[in-house]
XYZ file of C-alpha atoms in Angstrom:
654
model
C -4.465 15.300 -74.398
C -1.504 17.997 -74.300
C 1.086 16.524 -72.331
C 1.824 20.136 -70.981
C -1.366 19.962 -69.162
C -0.929 16.351 -67.908
C 0.471 17.197 -64.723
C -1.870 19.817 -63.405
C -4.532 16.964 -64.278
C -2.280 14.431 -62.221
C -2.098 16.820 -59.363
C -5.739 17.696 -59.133
C -6.723 13.732 -59.113
C -3.802 13.332 -56.188
C -4.956 16.239 -54.023
C -8.797 14.893 -54.438
C -7.634 11.619 -53.456
C -5.731 12.902 -50.142
C -8.302 15.049 -49.180
C -11.156 12.477 -49.295
C -10.572 10.788 -45.909
C -10.653 14.517 -44.464
C -13.573 16.123 -46.479
C -15.683 12.795 -45.977
C -15.175 13.128 -42.001
C -16.007 16.638 -42.255
C -19.324 15.707 -44.120
C -20.586 12.983 -42.016
C -23.608 13.444 -40.693
C -23.866 12.180 -36.588
C -25.975 13.111 -34.085
C -23.990 12.307 -30.984
C -26.183 11.570 -27.888
C -25.772 10.158 -24.640
C -25.852 6.021 -24.812
C -26.549 3.102 -22.591
C -22.640 2.372 -22.418
C -20.359 2.896 -19.480
C -16.660 3.250 -19.631
C -14.329 3.831 -16.562
C -10.839 4.267 -16.154
C -7.724 4.516 -14.698
C -5.469 7.439 -14.774
C -1.588 8.825 -13.555
C -2.703 12.617 -14.554
C -3.862 15.099 -11.988
C -5.409 18.573 -12.394
C -1.771 19.711 -10.367
C 0.881 17.763 -8.953
C 4.647 17.195 -8.868
C 7.058 14.251 -8.061
C 10.595 14.564 -6.258
C 13.526 12.409 -5.602
C 13.880 12.127 -1.453
C 16.462 9.502 -1.699
C 18.349 10.476 1.926
C 15.205 11.709 3.914
C 14.386 9.281 7.458
C 10.780 10.627 6.526
C 8.888 11.146 3.192
C 6.295 13.322 2.925
C 3.410 12.579 0.557
C 0.304 15.182 0.194
C -3.133 14.713 -1.556
C -5.853 17.353 -1.910
C -9.150 15.775 -2.313
C -11.533 18.048 -4.576
C -14.997 16.716 -4.508
C -18.418 17.912 -5.420
C -20.886 15.699 -3.752
C -21.104 16.541 0.020
C -20.230 13.119 1.225
C -18.192 10.770 -0.421
C -15.958 7.733 -0.233
C -12.320 6.687 -0.916
C -10.199 3.852 -1.367
C -6.737 4.516 -0.608
C -3.721 2.139 -0.951
C -0.250 3.027 -0.374
C 1.999 0.252 -1.718
C 5.453 -0.522 -0.433
C 8.709 0.334 -2.228
C 11.036 -1.678 -2.836
C 14.176 -1.673 -0.587
C 16.937 -3.082 -2.526
C 18.910 -3.076 0.480
C 17.981 0.116 2.024
C 16.566 0.827 5.099
C 12.421 1.524 5.309
C 11.857 4.747 5.987
C 8.846 6.689 7.707
C 5.727 7.837 5.424
C 4.085 10.997 6.519
C 0.680 11.154 4.461
C -1.063 14.773 5.181
C -4.489 14.722 3.443
C -6.567 17.546 2.016
C -10.445 17.150 2.174
C -12.517 19.682 0.878
C -15.859 17.946 1.570
C -16.812 15.331 3.920
C -15.029 12.050 2.930
C -14.936 8.483 4.319
C -11.850 6.989 3.917
C -10.620 3.713 3.463
C -6.963 3.125 3.741
C -5.069 0.206 2.851
C -1.137 0.292 3.873
C 0.399 -3.535 4.164
C 3.787 -3.203 5.901
C 4.139 0.588 6.532
C 5.433 2.721 8.906
C 2.356 5.298 8.202
C 1.842 8.489 10.054
C -1.488 9.892 9.104
C -2.075 13.621 8.935
C -5.854 14.942 7.756
C -8.460 18.297 8.087
C -11.490 17.613 9.955
C -13.127 16.964 6.399
C -11.959 13.945 6.653
C -13.472 10.884 8.218
C -11.499 8.205 9.714
C -12.028 5.632 11.850
C -8.594 4.560 12.582
C -6.583 1.757 10.910
C -3.970 -0.939 13.220
C -0.385 0.582 12.624
C -1.477 3.880 11.422
C -0.669 7.046 13.919
C -2.887 9.521 13.238
C -2.658 13.739 13.279
C -5.618 15.314 13.367
C -4.813 18.841 11.429
C -6.419 22.444 12.017
C -8.891 23.624 9.410
C -6.169 25.078 7.222
C -8.174 26.794 4.314
C -5.326 27.039 1.714
C -3.132 24.983 -0.218
C -0.174 27.217 1.446
C -1.255 26.035 4.890
C -0.854 21.953 3.997
C 2.350 22.631 2.056
C 3.893 24.949 5.308
C 2.996 22.597 7.734
C 4.147 19.609 5.710
C 7.745 20.798 4.998
C 8.253 21.078 8.598
C 8.035 17.319 9.030
C 10.122 16.343 6.368
C 11.014 16.571 2.212
C 8.042 16.506 0.187
C 8.243 13.555 -2.182
C 5.040 14.295 -4.083
C 2.120 16.348 -4.366
C -1.176 15.671 -6.260
C -4.782 17.546 -6.560
C -7.445 14.976 -7.590
C -10.934 15.542 -8.623
C -13.863 13.089 -7.244
C -11.156 10.643 -6.736
C -13.025 7.012 -6.304
C -9.862 5.138 -5.233
C -6.187 5.921 -5.109
C -3.126 4.104 -5.755
C 0.099 5.710 -4.335
C 3.387 3.561 -4.878
C 6.466 4.729 -2.730
C 9.371 4.023 -4.936
C 11.477 6.766 -5.956
C 10.929 8.183 -8.873
C 13.394 7.659 -12.009
C 15.018 11.154 -13.115
C 12.952 12.765 -10.846
C 14.142 16.584 -9.582
C 15.165 17.095 -6.165
C 12.389 19.432 -5.281
C 8.664 19.246 -5.415
C 7.259 22.516 -8.370
C 3.532 22.318 -8.615
C 2.945 21.491 -12.563
C -0.805 21.702 -14.137
C -2.275 18.540 -15.791
C 0.994 16.785 -13.922
C 1.400 13.373 -15.053
C 2.458 11.475 -11.887
C 3.628 8.554 -13.885
C 4.520 5.320 -11.908
C 3.879 7.447 -8.539
C 0.220 7.659 -8.079
C -2.955 6.330 -10.696
C -5.897 6.894 -9.515
C -10.061 6.328 -10.919
C -12.503 8.935 -10.892
C -15.632 8.442 -9.280
C -18.282 9.573 -11.949
C -18.068 7.235 -15.289
C -16.450 8.917 -18.345
C -19.604 10.509 -20.696
C -20.379 8.102 -23.691
C -22.143 8.930 -26.611
C -23.397 7.440 -30.411
C -24.875 8.040 -32.886
C -26.344 6.413 -36.152
C -24.454 6.970 -39.398
C -26.738 8.367 -42.341
C -26.861 6.317 -45.439
C -24.693 3.516 -44.225
C -26.609 0.203 -44.666
C -26.167 -3.222 -42.274
C -25.772 -3.412 -38.235
C -21.789 -2.849 -38.222
C -21.142 -1.316 -34.929
C -17.946 1.145 -34.130
C -16.356 1.592 -30.389
C -14.441 4.495 -30.300
C -11.749 5.543 -27.701
C -9.751 8.623 -28.461
C -6.879 9.194 -25.504
C -5.909 12.703 -25.227
C -2.123 13.264 -25.154
C -0.469 14.311 -21.905
C 1.819 16.547 -20.743
C 5.027 14.409 -20.829
C 5.868 12.135 -24.067
C 7.158 9.048 -23.067
C 6.224 5.183 -24.076
C 3.333 3.628 -22.130
C 0.682 0.709 -22.998
C -3.035 1.305 -22.181
C -5.021 -2.037 -21.011
C -8.391 -1.916 -23.039
C -10.770 -4.150 -21.781
C -13.818 -4.474 -23.917
C -17.284 -6.667 -22.749
C -19.682 -6.096 -25.375
C -23.569 -7.913 -23.761
C -24.857 -9.689 -26.448
C -27.077 -12.881 -26.111
C -26.844 -13.362 -29.963
C -23.582 -14.309 -30.637
C -20.273 -11.740 -32.033
C -21.590 -8.520 -33.033
C -20.356 -7.307 -36.358
C -17.815 -4.581 -34.319
C -14.665 -2.163 -35.074
C -12.707 -1.181 -32.331
C -11.149 2.043 -32.731
C -8.399 3.482 -30.603
C -6.300 6.268 -31.015
C -3.948 8.153 -29.339
C -0.617 9.961 -29.220
C 2.244 8.090 -30.993
C 4.294 7.121 -27.912
C 1.028 5.120 -27.020
C 0.619 0.947 -27.630
C -2.726 -0.697 -26.983
C -3.109 -4.177 -24.929
C -6.949 -5.307 -25.900
C -8.841 -7.677 -23.920
C -11.948 -8.274 -25.231
C -15.069 -10.631 -24.723
C -15.965 -10.664 -28.319
C -14.166 -11.176 -31.940
C -14.148 -7.727 -33.472
C -11.931 -6.123 -36.173
C -8.882 -3.986 -34.736
C -8.143 -0.534 -36.011
C -5.410 1.391 -33.648
C -2.862 3.810 -33.839
C 0.817 2.834 -32.888
C 1.167 -0.889 -32.113
C -1.326 -3.020 -30.777
C -1.510 -6.805 -29.179
C -3.500 -8.941 -27.382
C -4.131 -10.352 -23.598
C -4.183 -14.179 -24.857
C -0.669 -13.401 -26.702
C 0.994 -9.873 -25.407
C 4.280 -10.818 -26.682
C 3.021 -10.630 -30.186
C 3.282 -6.805 -31.494
C 0.791 -5.536 -34.603
C 1.826 -2.152 -36.559
C -1.342 -0.134 -36.262
C -2.290 2.930 -38.399
C -2.416 6.644 -38.826
C -5.792 7.565 -37.719
C -7.411 11.011 -37.922
C -7.060 12.656 -34.360
C -10.362 14.509 -34.497
C -13.485 13.351 -33.215
C -15.190 14.114 -36.574
C -12.170 12.769 -38.515
C -13.064 9.379 -36.308
C -16.365 9.320 -37.163
C -15.563 9.633 -41.117
C -13.275 7.012 -40.079
C -15.987 4.449 -38.681
C -18.125 5.098 -41.439
C -15.423 4.385 -44.072
C -15.387 0.756 -42.371
C -18.746 0.329 -43.300
C -20.156 0.394 -39.891
C -23.487 1.750 -39.665
C -23.633 3.111 -35.917
C -21.022 4.646 -33.720
C -22.008 2.585 -30.615
C -19.996 4.240 -27.836
C -17.337 7.271 -28.442
C -15.449 8.598 -25.951
C -12.508 11.112 -25.354
C -10.063 10.460 -21.695
C -6.769 11.717 -20.642
C -4.172 9.976 -20.989
C -4.813 6.519 -18.843
C -3.222 3.227 -18.516
C -6.424 0.953 -18.070
C -9.390 1.356 -20.124
C -12.519 -0.408 -19.102
C -15.849 -0.386 -21.781
C -18.873 -2.065 -21.124
C -21.855 -1.836 -23.889
C -25.460 -3.493 -24.427
C -25.378 -3.065 -27.985
C -25.749 -5.929 -30.244
C -25.916 -6.848 -33.897
C -28.947 -5.954 -35.318
C -30.006 -3.948 -32.702
C -30.625 -0.046 -32.824
C -28.770 2.836 -30.433
C -29.200 2.012 -26.774
C -29.725 5.432 -25.683
C -29.676 6.862 -22.205
C -33.123 8.115 -20.977
C -33.225 11.730 -20.433
C -32.161 12.257 -17.112
C -36.089 13.499 -15.974
C -37.624 12.394 -12.871
C -41.641 12.642 -12.157
C -41.435 10.581 -8.215
C -38.851 10.970 -6.025
C -36.951 7.874 -5.336
C -38.267 5.327 -2.967
C -34.867 5.034 -0.670
C -32.213 8.010 -0.617
C -30.277 7.281 2.283
C -27.222 5.468 2.154
C -27.506 2.881 4.616
C -24.093 1.226 4.094
C -22.641 4.538 4.201
C -24.243 5.339 7.492
C -23.691 2.195 9.445
C -20.158 2.467 8.545
C -19.854 5.690 10.745
C -20.977 3.776 13.725
C -17.298 2.720 15.013
C -17.560 2.392 19.062
C -15.063 4.441 21.139
C -14.006 2.582 24.400
C -12.103 3.932 27.872
C -12.837 3.793 31.418
C -15.118 0.371 31.414
C -17.718 2.795 29.252
C -18.876 2.215 25.086
C -19.764 5.647 23.619
C -21.243 5.428 19.867
C -21.039 9.108 18.558
C -22.839 10.214 14.843
C -22.818 13.845 13.631
C -25.801 15.301 12.918
C -24.645 16.943 9.604
C -23.287 13.533 8.360
C -26.568 12.166 8.542
C -28.488 14.953 6.801
C -25.706 14.673 3.913
C -26.662 11.095 3.888
C -30.323 11.973 3.403
C -31.273 9.529 6.306
C -34.057 10.349 8.622
C -32.908 8.392 12.077
C -36.037 7.985 14.184
C -33.960 5.859 16.946
C -30.181 4.921 18.019
C -30.124 2.327 20.435
C -27.721 -0.549 21.915
C -29.556 -4.169 21.627
C -31.356 -3.098 24.925
C -33.657 -1.017 23.606
C -34.435 1.141 26.835
C -30.814 2.565 25.710
C -31.854 5.211 23.652
C -28.946 7.761 22.024
C -29.165 11.126 24.032
C -29.894 14.533 21.182
C -26.840 17.063 22.272
C -26.711 19.824 19.620
C -25.177 18.493 16.605
C -24.320 14.716 17.228
C -26.356 11.551 18.908
C -24.239 10.182 21.440
C -25.069 6.181 22.400
C -23.472 5.507 25.954
C -23.405 2.787 28.229
C -21.488 0.660 31.216
C -20.140 -2.461 30.262
C -22.901 -3.550 32.926
C -25.738 -2.082 31.200
C -27.922 -2.278 27.931
C -27.366 -5.912 27.044
C -23.408 -5.940 27.051
C -22.192 -8.899 26.463
C -18.592 -9.238 28.800
C -16.639 -12.127 28.171
C -13.177 -12.391 29.676
C -11.857 -9.663 27.339
C -14.418 -8.642 25.029
C -17.466 -6.729 25.753
C -19.950 -6.983 22.673
C -23.095 -5.536 21.907
C -25.204 -4.179 18.576
C -26.084 -0.596 17.651
C -29.882 -0.762 16.242
C -30.768 2.135 13.730
C -34.211 2.882 12.913
C -34.646 4.761 9.808
C -37.340 6.150 8.461
C -38.184 4.928 4.873
C -40.528 5.926 1.962
C -41.407 2.201 1.294
C -41.994 1.345 4.455
C -42.832 3.225 8.159
C -39.330 2.206 9.254
C -35.984 0.174 8.334
C -34.141 -1.493 11.140
C -30.695 -2.035 10.472
C -27.736 -2.900 12.953
C -23.789 -3.243 13.474
C -22.155 -5.258 16.054
C -19.716 -3.509 17.959
C -17.028 -3.962 20.799
C -14.639 -3.201 23.521
C -11.967 -4.746 24.409
C -10.848 -5.353 28.246
C -7.407 -4.351 28.652
C -7.200 -5.177 32.803
C -6.606 -9.166 32.372
C -4.998 -9.166 29.610
C -0.810 -9.869 29.934
C 2.208 -9.488 27.268
C 5.078 -12.118 27.089
C 8.758 -11.441 25.458
C 10.756 -14.397 24.499
C 14.091 -14.811 23.526
C 14.623 -17.760 21.540
C 17.963 -19.229 19.552
C 15.700 -21.110 16.439
C 13.328 -19.440 13.962
C 10.891 -22.380 15.203
C 10.347 -20.717 18.495
C 10.093 -23.970 20.798
C 12.424 -23.401 23.875
C 12.679 -19.885 25.281
C 16.424 -18.838 26.326
C 17.971 -15.784 28.732
C 21.649 -16.689 27.566
C 23.050 -15.641 24.009
C 26.371 -15.746 22.532
C 28.213 -13.082 20.661
C 27.886 -13.464 17.020
C 24.518 -15.510 17.400
C 21.362 -15.169 16.183
C 18.494 -14.224 18.191
C 14.616 -14.465 17.858
C 12.183 -12.516 19.917
C 8.794 -13.081 20.220
C 5.892 -11.000 21.739
C 2.902 -12.820 22.367
C -0.535 -11.814 24.378
C -2.558 -13.769 26.501
C -4.753 -14.825 25.996
C -5.265 -13.901 22.508
C -8.202 -11.805 21.334
C -9.203 -11.755 17.658
C -10.059 -8.499 17.594
C -6.508 -7.012 18.608
C -3.947 -6.559 16.847
C -0.099 -6.412 17.887
C 2.195 -3.832 16.555
C 6.054 -3.599 17.649
C 6.482 -0.121 17.985
C 10.469 -0.514 19.146
C 12.838 -2.520 20.569
C 16.387 -1.872 22.198
C 19.531 -3.601 24.290
C 20.189 -2.101 27.297
C 24.058 -2.772 27.809
C 24.434 -0.754 31.000
C 25.805 2.968 31.785
C 29.337 1.774 30.209
C 27.756 0.811 26.704
C 25.705 2.185 24.254
C 22.366 1.075 23.823
C 21.808 -1.011 20.880
C 18.729 0.083 19.087
C 16.649 -2.727 17.314
C 13.374 -1.674 16.463
C 12.528 2.000 15.844
C 9.107 3.486 14.334
C 7.956 0.128 13.731
C 11.253 -0.556 11.668
C 14.278 -2.667 11.630
C 17.537 -0.449 12.304
C 20.559 -2.238 10.140
C 21.114 -5.304 8.472
C 21.243 -7.297 11.161
C 17.627 -6.457 12.478
C 15.020 -8.257 10.338
C 11.314 -8.218 11.026
C 9.376 -11.800 10.462
C 6.014 -12.868 9.612
C 3.658 -13.084 12.658
C 3.147 -16.391 14.481
C 0.059 -18.411 14.240
C -1.913 -16.740 16.932
C -0.676 -13.329 15.825
C 2.612 -13.256 17.926
C 4.737 -10.490 16.215
C 8.348 -12.032 15.772
C 11.715 -10.834 14.757
C 15.535 -11.743 14.503
C 18.546 -9.678 15.478
C 22.574 -10.542 15.474
C 24.692 -9.494 18.184
C 28.546 -8.497 16.414
C 31.379 -7.690 18.605
C 31.422 -4.144 18.059
C 27.828 -4.082 19.860
C 28.810 -5.967 22.918
C 32.589 -5.186 23.646
C 32.571 -7.345 26.365
C 30.590 -10.061 27.608
C 27.919 -8.535 30.164
C 24.043 -8.480 31.441
C 21.544 -6.634 29.662
C 17.983 -6.071 29.437
C 15.910 -6.598 26.052
C 12.843 -3.928 26.044
C 10.441 -3.217 23.822
C 7.288 -1.094 23.324
C 4.421 -2.665 21.854
C 0.971 -1.265 20.675
C -2.292 -2.734 20.937
C -4.593 -1.766 18.356
C -8.203 -2.734 17.596
C -11.131 -0.108 15.930
C -12.658 0.739 19.436
C -9.132 1.373 20.904
C -9.029 5.513 20.429
C -5.873 6.377 21.028
C -3.854 2.961 20.791
C -2.513 1.509 24.255
C 1.123 1.244 24.507
C 2.946 -1.013 26.658
C 6.411 -1.555 27.279
C 7.631 -5.246 28.639
C 11.602 -6.298 29.072
C 13.887 -9.287 29.568
C 16.639 -10.189 31.223
C 19.908 -11.634 29.402
C 22.802 -12.608 29.791
C 25.507 -12.246 27.075
C 28.393 -14.685 26.674
C 31.400 -15.708 24.753
C 30.930 -17.845 22.051
C 31.027 -21.465 22.641
C 31.522 -20.512 26.569
C 28.149 -19.646 27.363
C 28.335 -19.890 31.366
C 31.809 -19.663 32.437
C 31.978 -16.042 31.188
C 35.380 -16.401 30.050
C 36.824 -13.205 27.535
C 39.397 -13.382 25.146
C 42.417 -12.251 26.654
C 41.761 -15.387 29.334
C 41.325 -17.704 26.427
C 44.647 -16.632 25.187
C 46.427 -16.692 28.328
C 45.407 -20.134 28.995
C 46.906 -21.259 25.430
C 49.828 -19.396 26.136
C 50.206 -21.048 29.356
C 49.621 -25.285 27.833
C 52.232 -24.034 24.864
C 54.904 -22.797 27.919
C 54.252 -26.030 29.873
C 54.472 -28.106 27.095
C 57.804 -27.056 25.620
C 59.478 -27.136 28.842
C 58.545 -30.637 29.867
C 60.107 -31.396 26.222
C 63.213 -29.781 27.191
C 63.667 -31.519 30.461
C 62.892 -34.764 29.391
C 65.477 -34.236 26.461
C 68.247 -32.754 28.675
C 67.759 -36.090 30.797
C 67.773 -38.311 28.015
C 70.662 -36.578 26.895
C 72.786 -36.875 30.248
C 71.796 -40.744 30.875
C 72.857 -42.447 27.143
C 76.281 -43.784 27.105
C 78.432 -41.773 25.334
C 79.514 -44.224 22.505
C 75.861 -44.827 21.486
C 75.180 -40.972 20.973
C 73.302 -40.979 17.667
C 73.841 -37.564 15.647
C 70.694 -34.945 16.809
C 68.241 -34.600 14.528
C 65.604 -31.679 15.022
C 61.878 -32.291 15.777
C 60.042 -28.929 14.935
C 56.782 -30.162 13.858
C 55.156 -30.237 17.077
C 55.926 -26.520 18.076
C 54.769 -25.895 14.643
C 51.910 -27.792 15.058
C 50.599 -26.243 18.296
C 51.461 -22.703 17.403
C 49.915 -23.046 14.026
C 46.575 -24.259 15.956
C 46.850 -21.640 18.352
C 47.077 -18.804 15.158
C 43.848 -20.441 13.710
C 42.011 -20.087 17.085
C 43.271 -16.999 17.507
C 42.627 -15.947 14.362
C 38.214 -17.453 14.066
C 37.418 -14.997 16.940
C 37.735 -12.188 13.916
C 33.880 -10.891 12.912
C 32.720 -10.070 9.775
C 29.320 -7.948 9.623
C 26.400 -10.446 10.439
C 28.704 -13.057 10.451
C 27.734 -16.167 13.010
C 31.196 -17.827 13.143
C 32.163 -18.649 16.609
C 35.458 -19.183 18.134
C 36.910 -22.883 17.805
């Protein structure tokens, strides 16, 4: 062969070799169709949103727009408390706008939360949450304009068909100072959510490849913001015959690494780096993979997979869960066609219906209201709604069913403080003439309930006191008698009133500790609410009587609205070390100086008598003794110095 023709031949061979994988992927025959596999995921990407830093705000505002495709859905919403890092906790206003009827299940432990929502959202109340019913706004701008009057907006997110949402209240690093909506926004650490409907999973058989090896392909699409992140992939292959011959192909942006948690041994083929849950610190370098569906199908064939058991494309996610039923040697498990020949035997969502039954209690009357449009949305047909006494039937009032009874009727079980009953729902069912469901309900009798406010001088809360020293830590407890498990106490506010000549000392405000010298404590064994505080000198200039007052909210699902009560306790605030004398610093200094002066005069008088009564011939040189005076002065200075206070110091005067 002529040497002059060699370079073109080599170049041609190299070109063919380089094009081979792409060419193979483009010629792969794979008829993707729905398969019997399920993929769920958690993502931080929303349809539209923004995040901002509001470091100096006393109230931070978060807004969620819930876009649902169903007439009635259920949402689990969890708020995670921010790490304080020495800063005072802030109130949170959460604004929810729903386009369809949405039943909210809320968790917000330890958060002073105000919840505002439009009429489409169904919220039955939650201990510690203050609620505001918004007007029927029709545009986002109306929600935003209303929210901006309450405080700076920390985050906004629009979510399509959410099933669960986790909202973290930490300040987002590197976020701007104002919230400007962006499409397909990655909310990062601030918000994560999972959709109600699982992702669409497809599969196919790769023609011309022998054997029974199966491939599972997960493709994570890039987000709007590039940054290092780890995607946890949980794989569960349900196969009774042992480990399947399988390969897991994970493809994503170059900045994504993978943490794999699988219940079967399988071949791993990923982009970026990956590690296993059992050895998370050991990172393994991945490969360069095609970034198109056809290219990934070709990669599966190159790895000798005879079928693609699952193929799914997802937005940028943090957790992906894959469950598949295929096994080595089995065929492709396709989903049955969505053809329904007979109506379902039971279409009524009974659990959701029963969750809507929440009693309202007022003036010795229990009332249960069910809206007809919600009953219709749940596809339920109610033939009767009664209390445990079937003679007490609900009234049909236009657009709602109203079940109402006094505490003395309809089979009410009345104890000292709680009134209990059952609501019985008779449903029309296709499988049987009638289906009976019931739900226990209760009301709380507030008349015989008493609250006690106590001050203690130790964290053991053993002996109450009405006297506290300056610089001493006090422990406050609010208890309820008799204790009622269905009722929760919540401290709304506490303050110390020192009379008209001194400023009021705020201790608790809006369920939040005021200042570094006030701490909310864990509840007592009977649910008593507790906190501690430290009185510093600048708070109380002179010892004086004071009044400790606390406003307490009594919260229960059956109380609407919450019941608020204020209780007070008279206190004596005295100087350190002198709890009953009432001596102040000038008096202490006067006594000390007087004792010193008397001692000096006595010493001078004794020396005068001694020097004038001794014989002249026996006089000795005079030696000045200054130690006693110096010691006394030093002792006095130490005593004076010890009254100086430092922030939150518990030292008292010697």
